[in-house]
């Protein structure tokens, strides 16, 4: 069973007493970290348990990066760190001293959309919008990965350059769940942007 | 405005804005991450504390001891809320089980505590220090085992009668020369919307403001007021963006109640999101069903007997999954029987999930129709056409308002290349793959609901619409703007739409595919009032005034719309209410689904290769967003067919796979390009918009079409969903 973390509560066997906890400090440890987010340096003092996702959302108020599962299962928190896409819920903020982070807010704004954002709008590649920033960040990174010749599970010949086929894009986007089911439109949006670049 | 007679010609018929495939107006915000969802209202609650929910570790029993001392002493903790400290709580009008449990525990992961702390990390860590000792009681967790204990639920307006009979079903079935009697099962399913249930609560002088993620603003407001024994007028609910609902956010849930309790206890705004592993068991789900379908027909394929029985379970006081409802209306047949039986189960609370009733009901009925067609040696499209009815089969005096099911079937068959299908299963190979085509009918009712709106015209000629309607991804912002633009004769960029606020007029809300038609009809009603006031101020006769291009024209006279508000804003408010047209005429939406699958001949892996839906759902208000509703529903239908299954631990009484890794939903690689065709239809019986719903029609029948395609590919008939390869691998044809 994946993600076996259930409730925080500890269910005790009938009649037993809790085992004494090993002595350890409960006081949170704070640490300073400098994050370069969308080209701007931010000096933060965070609880070392703070995920990069929560640092963005709760400390920097960059709430475009979404928390869908907090377990690396849904892709809604996808951002780019030094050009590579990652799930920001699966990494701690303090691990990213000096890293260059790109979030959805860094790709474009309502008045100046990134081509991928514009393509998602024109192909209606979203509905509720909650997975959308993660889909768009992933999509931008996927085209970079294909451009760099990085193969995927569906690449037939890993010694040849991977293609921009729908199957390649679908495979590489499969870590980004869209429960509204906009997949067919998302693939069309990405394909259009890929074609424009090619 | 009371809608009592069929709609005549009205300003919407111009279709210069309504009916156009416009981009969503909320697109620039959603695609740039600047649309603020419930948990993200930093400006409204800058000093919010964080709540973390503790869920019960047993399914049924009592808390013997709840020790919160260690949690209270943990760093950063502000309060620990439990049933002991929360004060008196009632149960909201839509809830079955108390949202804060203790000492009695009614289901696994029922909330039993909220830990409020200065940070998310502190709250989560302290939640792990809540010590609970339980006294577990035996419970009923297995629908099949509880089936014999199931009883007829009480009739109500929503589900109708638990038993219906027309003619002599048993006699006609016994006499039918061709008969089918099969049992199908559908599993418990989880909405798994991407945004967890989330709320921020703030108290100001006894008034509660809730920023929350809800489909039904007024239901949420009434729910929290009842639960906290407050005056409804002291509750303000704000829900501008909702990250998916699918029925899972229809009414008050634990996040909102616990945030309110936490905020009351600490004197601080408190934000609470249900953590993902909690959601499947803490919130609601689509209940599992066991369905028996009996069909009797003449040798030339005329149904003479149609029977559908369904068993489901729920908490005491809960309701059934109404899986037989479509069978009362979809096909002809002189002798009919439906029955619903409800068992008491101690699993989490069952409730609505996208197309409750019809979605699981069509999963069974439309496999049965495929099986029956094969027995009759009839094409399954033709079999359905032969059994079409233009009147309510239980009450032939009552026609359908519109029913182009046959056109949906024929259009889909022609477009999909259905005539190329080999009816003999297992005959078409493509390399390692066995290829099959399957189809099903689609059916879902149209539901008229009262819905209100307020519209404002300012001196610049701009229109502002206010309604507590929600946009859960359905496109409400856009179609409401289109409605107002059409009615008032202004451009889309001259309309501002404000949604999801309980200070606005109460709307239908989002659910049951009733949102679009009713909410826009409410806006229509308010716009009629605004047009009348504009005409009056301009000295025009409102009956013949034409609103277009920012001008109001009447006869030879013309004036800018804005000039009517030159001396001050004009405000009009109204709501749409319905007479009895939906009683005199059955109002439903129809469609057909066509699917091509490939099944790996060796491993049994299923790939969906092509999908087509044809929909007849009244006027399509925005073909772009409506199409997205349908492809999204088709995607969820693929999930229902092939993977979605909340697995019950029948010993300990909970859904085991309670997260997004182990509860599998379709991902990009599972879904091919999808086609949708809307039939050109207007339904003057439905509303002044002449529209109906489409968001749930799109899921009804999809899973059966996939199942039927798998049968056509392999000759293996699976009657228990989801159709995972372990259930049929040993029955695949020998690999040549």
PDB file of C-alpha atoms in Angstrom, chain B residues 75-317:
ATOM      1  CA  UNK B  75       5.787  23.563  20.315  1.00  0.00           C
ATOM      2  CA  UNK B  76       3.660  26.051  18.482  1.00  0.00           C
ATOM      3  CA  UNK B  77       0.343  24.441  19.360  1.00  0.00           C
ATOM      4  CA  UNK B  78      -2.489  26.873  20.005  1.00  0.00           C
ATOM      5  CA  UNK B  79      -5.407  24.528  20.626  1.00  0.00           C
ATOM      6  CA  UNK B  80      -6.600  20.987  20.261  1.00  0.00           C
ATOM      7  CA  UNK B  81     -10.264  20.664  19.366  1.00  0.00           C
ATOM      8  CA  UNK B  82     -12.152  17.455  20.137  1.00  0.00           C
ATOM      9  CA  UNK B  83     -15.800  16.561  20.603  1.00  0.00           C
ATOM     10  CA  UNK B  84     -15.224  17.135  24.339  1.00  0.00           C
ATOM     11  CA  UNK B  85     -14.132  20.725  23.853  1.00  0.00           C
ATOM     12  CA  UNK B  86     -15.983  21.780  20.714  1.00  0.00           C
ATOM     13  CA  UNK B  87     -19.240  22.640  22.422  1.00  0.00           C
ATOM     14  CA  UNK B  88     -22.620  21.393  21.261  1.00  0.00           C
ATOM     15  CA  UNK B  89     -22.780  20.404  17.604  1.00  0.00           C
ATOM     16  CA  UNK B  90     -25.710  19.361  15.496  1.00  0.00           C
ATOM     17  CA  UNK B  91     -25.636  17.449  12.231  1.00  0.00           C
ATOM     18  CA  UNK B  92     -26.085  19.487   9.056  1.00  0.00           C
ATOM     19  CA  UNK B  93     -29.153  18.928   6.846  1.00  0.00           C
ATOM     20  CA  UNK B  94     -27.151  17.069   4.182  1.00  0.00           C
ATOM     21  CA  UNK B  95     -24.811  15.182   6.471  1.00  0.00           C
ATOM     22  CA  UNK B  96     -25.460  11.631   7.607  1.00  0.00           C
ATOM     23  CA  UNK B  97     -22.692  11.295  10.183  1.00  0.00           C
ATOM     24  CA  UNK B  98     -21.329  13.921  12.604  1.00  0.00           C
ATOM     25  CA  UNK B  99     -18.262  15.557  11.109  1.00  0.00           C
ATOM     26  CA  UNK B 100     -16.476  15.526  14.461  1.00  0.00           C
ATOM     27  CA  UNK B 101     -16.658  12.082  16.042  1.00  0.00           C
ATOM     28  CA  UNK B 102     -16.275  11.021  19.640  1.00  0.00           C
ATOM     29  CA  UNK B 103     -16.862   9.306  21.853  1.00  0.00           C
ATOM     30  CA  UNK B 104     -18.871   7.301  19.315  1.00  0.00           C
ATOM     31  CA  UNK B 105     -16.970   6.478  16.122  1.00  0.00           C
ATOM     32  CA  UNK B 106     -19.118   5.896  13.060  1.00  0.00           C
ATOM     33  CA  UNK B 107     -16.497   5.284  10.361  1.00  0.00           C
ATOM     34  CA  UNK B 108     -12.780   5.027   9.770  1.00  0.00           C
ATOM     35  CA  UNK B 109     -11.014   8.383   9.548  1.00  0.00           C
ATOM     36  CA  UNK B 110     -14.034  10.211  10.921  1.00  0.00           C
ATOM     37  CA  UNK B 111     -12.412  13.345  12.312  1.00  0.00           C
ATOM     38  CA  UNK B 112     -11.806  13.105  16.062  1.00  0.00           C
ATOM     39  CA  UNK B 113      -9.472  16.051  16.666  1.00  0.00           C
ATOM     40  CA  UNK B 114      -8.053  19.170  15.115  1.00  0.00           C
ATOM     41  CA  UNK B 115      -4.643  20.367  16.204  1.00  0.00           C
ATOM     42  CA  UNK B 116      -4.129  24.089  15.615  1.00  0.00           C
ATOM     43  CA  UNK B 117      -0.604  25.461  15.586  1.00  0.00           C
ATOM     44  CA  UNK B 118       1.454  28.370  14.355  1.00  0.00           C
ATOM     45  CA  UNK B 119       2.710  26.424  11.368  1.00  0.00           C
ATOM     46  CA  UNK B 120       1.631  23.533   9.189  1.00  0.00           C
ATOM     47  CA  UNK B 121       4.676  21.566  10.271  1.00  0.00           C
ATOM     48  CA  UNK B 122       3.977  22.104  13.958  1.00  0.00           C
ATOM     49  CA  UNK B 123       0.310  21.174  13.620  1.00  0.00           C
ATOM     50  CA  UNK B 124       1.100  18.002  11.710  1.00  0.00           C
ATOM     51  CA  UNK B 125       3.786  16.924  14.148  1.00  0.00           C
ATOM     52  CA  UNK B 126       1.582  17.606  17.161  1.00  0.00           C
ATOM     53  CA  UNK B 127      -1.298  15.683  15.577  1.00  0.00           C
ATOM     54  CA  UNK B 128       0.938  12.633  15.799  1.00  0.00           C
ATOM     55  CA  UNK B 129       1.062  13.084  19.558  1.00  0.00           C
ATOM     56  CA  UNK B 130      -2.680  12.753  20.092  1.00  0.00           C
ATOM     57  CA  UNK B 131      -3.099   9.434  21.890  1.00  0.00           C
ATOM     58  CA  UNK B 132      -6.331   7.555  21.423  1.00  0.00           C
ATOM     59  CA  UNK B 133      -7.477   4.333  22.979  1.00  0.00           C
ATOM     60  CA  UNK B 134     -10.443   2.755  21.251  1.00  0.00           C
ATOM     61  CA  UNK B 135     -13.023   0.164  21.993  1.00  0.00           C
ATOM     62  CA  UNK B 136     -13.684  -1.378  18.608  1.00  0.00           C
ATOM     63  CA  UNK B 137     -17.092  -2.856  17.874  1.00  0.00           C
ATOM     64  CA  UNK B 138     -18.036  -5.321  15.182  1.00  0.00           C
ATOM     65  CA  UNK B 139     -19.429  -3.663  12.067  1.00  0.00           C
ATOM     66  CA  UNK B 140     -20.864  -4.505   8.653  1.00  0.00           C
ATOM     67  CA  UNK B 141     -18.430  -3.698   5.859  1.00  0.00           C
ATOM     68  CA  UNK B 142     -19.204  -6.187   3.102  1.00  0.00           C
ATOM     69  CA  UNK B 143     -22.091  -5.331   0.767  1.00  0.00           C
ATOM     70  CA  UNK B 144     -22.364  -8.873  -0.596  1.00  0.00           C
ATOM     71  CA  UNK B 145     -22.576 -10.277   2.935  1.00  0.00           C
ATOM     72  CA  UNK B 146     -25.108  -7.628   3.978  1.00  0.00           C
ATOM     73  CA  UNK B 147     -27.223  -8.020   0.838  1.00  0.00           C
ATOM     74  CA  UNK B 148     -29.781 -10.281   2.482  1.00  0.00           C
ATOM     75  CA  UNK B 149     -30.333  -7.731   5.246  1.00  0.00           C
ATOM     76  CA  UNK B 150     -31.071  -4.902   2.841  1.00  0.00           C
ATOM     77  CA  UNK B 151     -34.496  -3.274   3.010  1.00  0.00           C
ATOM     78  CA  UNK B 152     -36.508  -0.910   0.845  1.00  0.00           C
ATOM     79  CA  UNK B 153     -35.462   2.679   1.596  1.00  0.00           C
ATOM     80  CA  UNK B 154     -38.129   5.284   2.266  1.00  0.00           C
ATOM     81  CA  UNK B 155     -39.365   7.061  -0.834  1.00  0.00           C
ATOM     82  CA  UNK B 156     -38.354  10.672  -1.250  1.00  0.00           C
ATOM     83  CA  UNK B 157     -38.405  13.353  -3.919  1.00  0.00           C
ATOM     84  CA  UNK B 158     -34.818  12.784  -4.946  1.00  0.00           C
ATOM     85  CA  UNK B 159     -34.851   9.025  -5.439  1.00  0.00           C
ATOM     86  CA  UNK B 160     -38.554   8.443  -6.067  1.00  0.00           C
ATOM     87  CA  UNK B 161     -40.132   5.141  -5.108  1.00  0.00           C
ATOM     88  CA  UNK B 162     -37.918   2.239  -4.077  1.00  0.00           C
ATOM     89  CA  UNK B 163     -40.130  -0.152  -6.053  1.00  0.00           C
ATOM     90  CA  UNK B 164     -41.869   0.405  -9.364  1.00  0.00           C
ATOM     91  CA  UNK B 165     -43.943  -2.015 -11.399  1.00  0.00           C
ATOM     92  CA  UNK B 166     -45.790  -1.675 -14.685  1.00  0.00           C
ATOM     93  CA  UNK B 167     -47.794  -4.537 -16.176  1.00  0.00           C
ATOM     94  CA  UNK B 168     -46.806  -8.069 -15.250  1.00  0.00           C
ATOM     95  CA  UNK B 169     -43.044  -8.215 -15.293  1.00  0.00           C
ATOM     96  CA  UNK B 170     -42.605 -11.721 -13.919  1.00  0.00           C
ATOM     97  CA  UNK B 171     -45.199 -13.214 -16.259  1.00  0.00           C
ATOM     98  CA  UNK B 172     -43.860 -11.421 -19.326  1.00  0.00           C
ATOM     99  CA  UNK B 173     -40.284 -12.334 -18.470  1.00  0.00           C
ATOM    100  CA  UNK B 174     -41.211 -15.995 -18.021  1.00  0.00           C
ATOM    101  CA  UNK B 175     -43.021 -15.985 -21.352  1.00  0.00           C
ATOM    102  CA  UNK B 176     -40.324 -14.159 -23.325  1.00  0.00           C
ATOM    103  CA  UNK B 177     -38.685 -16.351 -25.961  1.00  0.00           C
ATOM    104  CA  UNK B 178     -35.316 -14.653 -25.415  1.00  0.00           C
ATOM    105  CA  UNK B 179     -34.204 -13.821 -21.894  1.00  0.00           C
ATOM    106  CA  UNK B 180     -31.233 -12.399 -20.079  1.00  0.00           C
ATOM    107  CA  UNK B 181     -30.767 -12.562 -16.313  1.00  0.00           C
ATOM    108  CA  UNK B 182     -27.385 -11.386 -15.140  1.00  0.00           C
ATOM    109  CA  UNK B 183     -25.868  -9.715 -12.108  1.00  0.00           C
ATOM    110  CA  UNK B 184     -23.294  -6.945 -12.293  1.00  0.00           C
ATOM    111  CA  UNK B 185     -21.276  -5.201  -9.618  1.00  0.00           C
ATOM    112  CA  UNK B 186     -19.808  -1.733  -9.399  1.00  0.00           C
ATOM    113  CA  UNK B 187     -17.274  -0.815  -6.684  1.00  0.00           C
ATOM    114  CA  UNK B 188     -17.025   2.034  -4.230  1.00  0.00           C
ATOM    115  CA  UNK B 189     -15.391   4.974  -5.990  1.00  0.00           C
ATOM    116  CA  UNK B 190     -13.730   8.174  -4.824  1.00  0.00           C
ATOM    117  CA  UNK B 191     -14.137  11.621  -6.329  1.00  0.00           C
ATOM    118  CA  UNK B 192     -10.420  12.330  -5.956  1.00  0.00           C
ATOM    119  CA  UNK B 193     -10.763  15.932  -7.082  1.00  0.00           C
ATOM    120  CA  UNK B 194      -7.346  17.529  -7.321  1.00  0.00           C
ATOM    121  CA  UNK B 195      -7.923  20.208  -4.707  1.00  0.00           C
ATOM    122  CA  UNK B 196      -8.379  18.675  -1.264  1.00  0.00           C
ATOM    123  CA  UNK B 197     -11.308  19.858   0.829  1.00  0.00           C
ATOM    124  CA  UNK B 198      -9.957  23.115   2.241  1.00  0.00           C
ATOM    125  CA  UNK B 199     -11.216  26.075   4.260  1.00  0.00           C
ATOM    126  CA  UNK B 200     -10.107  29.176   6.097  1.00  0.00           C
ATOM    127  CA  UNK B 201     -12.386  30.367   8.898  1.00  0.00           C
ATOM    128  CA  UNK B 202     -12.403  33.763  10.571  1.00  0.00           C
ATOM    129  CA  UNK B 203     -14.702  35.099  13.284  1.00  0.00           C
ATOM    130  CA  UNK B 204     -15.569  38.777  13.646  1.00  0.00           C
ATOM    131  CA  UNK B 205     -18.005  39.698  16.439  1.00  0.00           C
ATOM    132  CA  UNK B 206     -19.949  36.460  16.181  1.00  0.00           C
ATOM    133  CA  UNK B 207     -20.001  36.410  12.388  1.00  0.00           C
ATOM    134  CA  UNK B 208     -18.214  33.559  10.681  1.00  0.00           C
ATOM    135  CA  UNK B 209     -16.505  34.024   7.324  1.00  0.00           C
ATOM    136  CA  UNK B 210     -15.548  30.821   5.542  1.00  0.00           C
ATOM    137  CA  UNK B 211     -13.331  30.766   2.480  1.00  0.00           C
ATOM    138  CA  UNK B 212     -13.993  27.253   1.357  1.00  0.00           C
ATOM    139  CA  UNK B 213     -14.167  24.928  -1.590  1.00  0.00           C
ATOM    140  CA  UNK B 214     -17.814  24.081  -2.089  1.00  0.00           C
ATOM    141  CA  UNK B 215     -20.086  23.323  -5.015  1.00  0.00           C
ATOM    142  CA  UNK B 216     -23.183  24.664  -3.230  1.00  0.00           C
ATOM    143  CA  UNK B 217     -22.562  27.899  -1.364  1.00  0.00           C
ATOM    144  CA  UNK B 218     -25.968  28.069   0.293  1.00  0.00           C
ATOM    145  CA  UNK B 219     -25.940  24.405   1.340  1.00  0.00           C
ATOM    146  CA  UNK B 220     -22.559  25.010   2.953  1.00  0.00           C
ATOM    147  CA  UNK B 221     -23.807  28.135   4.741  1.00  0.00           C
ATOM    148  CA  UNK B 222     -26.921  26.399   6.039  1.00  0.00           C
ATOM    149  CA  UNK B 223     -24.867  23.366   6.997  1.00  0.00           C
ATOM    150  CA  UNK B 224     -22.408  25.275   9.140  1.00  0.00           C
ATOM    151  CA  UNK B 225     -25.164  27.407  10.680  1.00  0.00           C
ATOM    152  CA  UNK B 226     -27.164  24.335  11.675  1.00  0.00           C
ATOM    153  CA  UNK B 227     -24.115  22.454  12.920  1.00  0.00           C
ATOM    154  CA  UNK B 228     -22.945  25.373  15.079  1.00  0.00           C
ATOM    155  CA  UNK B 229     -26.500  26.357  16.083  1.00  0.00           C
ATOM    156  CA  UNK B 230     -26.028  29.796  14.577  1.00  0.00           C
ATOM    157  CA  UNK B 231     -28.263  32.152  12.732  1.00  0.00           C
ATOM    158  CA  UNK B 232     -27.735  31.631   9.011  1.00  0.00           C
ATOM    159  CA  UNK B 233     -27.354  35.412   8.627  1.00  0.00           C
ATOM    160  CA  UNK B 234     -24.163  35.271  10.716  1.00  0.00           C
ATOM    161  CA  UNK B 235     -22.411  33.085   8.147  1.00  0.00           C
ATOM    162  CA  UNK B 236     -20.567  34.376   5.093  1.00  0.00           C
ATOM    163  CA  UNK B 237     -19.313  31.739   2.656  1.00  0.00           C
ATOM    164  CA  UNK B 238     -16.854  32.650  -0.110  1.00  0.00           C
ATOM    165  CA  UNK B 239     -15.872  30.145  -2.781  1.00  0.00           C
ATOM    166  CA  UNK B 240     -14.651  31.829  -5.972  1.00  0.00           C
ATOM    167  CA  UNK B 241     -12.549  28.927  -7.319  1.00  0.00           C
ATOM    168  CA  UNK B 242     -13.081  25.249  -6.673  1.00  0.00           C
ATOM    169  CA  UNK B 243     -10.449  22.711  -7.627  1.00  0.00           C
ATOM    170  CA  UNK B 244     -12.918  20.052  -8.664  1.00  0.00           C
ATOM    171  CA  UNK B 245     -15.823  18.546  -6.779  1.00  0.00           C
ATOM    172  CA  UNK B 246     -17.655  15.834  -8.734  1.00  0.00           C
ATOM    173  CA  UNK B 247     -20.178  15.650  -5.888  1.00  0.00           C
ATOM    174  CA  UNK B 248     -17.550  15.427  -3.154  1.00  0.00           C
ATOM    175  CA  UNK B 249     -17.985  19.070  -2.153  1.00  0.00           C
ATOM    176  CA  UNK B 250     -21.768  19.408  -2.274  1.00  0.00           C
ATOM    177  CA  UNK B 251     -22.251  20.229   1.384  1.00  0.00           C
ATOM    178  CA  UNK B 252     -20.459  20.938   4.635  1.00  0.00           C
ATOM    179  CA  UNK B 253     -17.449  18.742   5.277  1.00  0.00           C
ATOM    180  CA  UNK B 254     -14.990  18.404   8.129  1.00  0.00           C
ATOM    181  CA  UNK B 255     -12.444  20.956   6.882  1.00  0.00           C
ATOM    182  CA  UNK B 256     -14.929  23.833   7.110  1.00  0.00           C
ATOM    183  CA  UNK B 257     -16.424  22.834  10.455  1.00  0.00           C
ATOM    184  CA  UNK B 258     -13.055  22.196  12.068  1.00  0.00           C
ATOM    185  CA  UNK B 259     -11.589  25.421  10.729  1.00  0.00           C
ATOM    186  CA  UNK B 260     -14.552  27.287  12.266  1.00  0.00           C
ATOM    187  CA  UNK B 261     -14.113  25.510  15.601  1.00  0.00           C
ATOM    188  CA  UNK B 262     -10.366  26.075  15.565  1.00  0.00           C
ATOM    189  CA  UNK B 263     -10.788  29.749  14.796  1.00  0.00           C
ATOM    190  CA  UNK B 264     -13.371  30.140  17.541  1.00  0.00           C
ATOM    191  CA  UNK B 265     -11.099  28.464  20.072  1.00  0.00           C
ATOM    192  CA  UNK B 266      -7.977  30.434  19.203  1.00  0.00           C
ATOM    193  CA  UNK B 267      -9.395  33.801  18.212  1.00  0.00           C
ATOM    194  CA  UNK B 268      -7.313  33.566  15.055  1.00  0.00           C
ATOM    195  CA  UNK B 269      -8.233  32.703  11.490  1.00  0.00           C
ATOM    196  CA  UNK B 270      -7.539  28.993  10.993  1.00  0.00           C
ATOM    197  CA  UNK B 271      -6.911  27.162   7.731  1.00  0.00           C
ATOM    198  CA  UNK B 272      -7.537  23.462   7.302  1.00  0.00           C
ATOM    199  CA  UNK B 273      -7.034  21.195   4.323  1.00  0.00           C
ATOM    200  CA  UNK B 274      -7.835  17.512   4.563  1.00  0.00           C
ATOM    201  CA  UNK B 275      -4.569  15.713   3.886  1.00  0.00           C
ATOM    202  CA  UNK B 276      -4.887  13.443   0.883  1.00  0.00           C
ATOM    203  CA  UNK B 277      -4.687  10.085   2.685  1.00  0.00           C
ATOM    204  CA  UNK B 278      -7.589  11.169   4.908  1.00  0.00           C
ATOM    205  CA  UNK B 279      -9.997  12.143   2.140  1.00  0.00           C
ATOM    206  CA  UNK B 280     -11.251   8.805   0.831  1.00  0.00           C
ATOM    207  CA  UNK B 281     -12.434   7.601   4.239  1.00  0.00           C
ATOM    208  CA  UNK B 282     -13.190  10.936   5.890  1.00  0.00           C
ATOM    209  CA  UNK B 283     -15.398  12.343   3.143  1.00  0.00           C
ATOM    210  CA  UNK B 284     -18.070  10.824   0.918  1.00  0.00           C
ATOM    211  CA  UNK B 285     -17.796   8.294  -1.895  1.00  0.00           C
ATOM    212  CA  UNK B 286     -19.892   6.688  -4.610  1.00  0.00           C
ATOM    213  CA  UNK B 287     -21.308   3.544  -3.004  1.00  0.00           C
ATOM    214  CA  UNK B 288     -20.768   0.100  -4.468  1.00  0.00           C
ATOM    215  CA  UNK B 289     -23.740  -1.654  -6.044  1.00  0.00           C
ATOM    216  CA  UNK B 290     -24.904  -5.149  -6.888  1.00  0.00           C
ATOM    217  CA  UNK B 291     -27.316  -4.984  -9.808  1.00  0.00           C
ATOM    218  CA  UNK B 292     -29.522  -7.678 -11.300  1.00  0.00           C
ATOM    219  CA  UNK B 293     -30.842  -6.945 -14.764  1.00  0.00           C
ATOM    220  CA  UNK B 294     -33.490  -9.077 -16.437  1.00  0.00           C
ATOM    221  CA  UNK B 295     -34.499  -8.509 -20.035  1.00  0.00           C
ATOM    222  CA  UNK B 296     -37.131 -10.430 -21.969  1.00  0.00           C
ATOM    223  CA  UNK B 297     -37.711  -9.887 -25.691  1.00  0.00           C
ATOM    224  CA  UNK B 298     -39.427 -11.272 -28.720  1.00  0.00           C
ATOM    225  CA  UNK B 299     -37.215 -13.008 -31.272  1.00  0.00           C
ATOM    226  CA  UNK B 300     -37.204  -9.870 -33.390  1.00  0.00           C
ATOM    227  CA  UNK B 301     -35.784  -7.863 -30.551  1.00  0.00           C
ATOM    228  CA  UNK B 302     -38.742  -6.063 -29.005  1.00  0.00           C
ATOM    229  CA  UNK B 303     -38.323  -5.822 -25.236  1.00  0.00           C
ATOM    230  CA  UNK B 304     -41.407  -7.149 -23.453  1.00  0.00           C
ATOM    231  CA  UNK B 305     -40.008  -7.275 -19.939  1.00  0.00           C
ATOM    232  CA  UNK B 306     -37.353  -5.102 -18.355  1.00  0.00           C
ATOM    233  CA  UNK B 307     -36.319  -5.459 -14.739  1.00  0.00           C
ATOM    234  CA  UNK B 308     -33.534  -3.819 -12.783  1.00  0.00           C
ATOM    235  CA  UNK B 309     -32.794  -4.304  -9.101  1.00  0.00           C
ATOM    236  CA  UNK B 310     -29.971  -2.686  -7.179  1.00  0.00           C
ATOM    237  CA  UNK B 311     -28.463  -3.274  -3.764  1.00  0.00           C
ATOM    238  CA  UNK B 312     -26.214  -0.743  -2.061  1.00  0.00           C
ATOM    239  CA  UNK B 313     -25.227   0.160   1.461  1.00  0.00           C
ATOM    240  CA  UNK B 314     -24.805   3.239   3.601  1.00  0.00           C
ATOM    241  CA  UNK B 315     -24.533   4.460   7.141  1.00  0.00           C
ATOM    242  CA  UNK B 316     -27.716   4.342   9.262  1.00  0.00           C
ATOM    243  CA  UNK B 317     -29.886   7.218   8.071  1.00  0.00           C
TER     244      UNK B 317
END
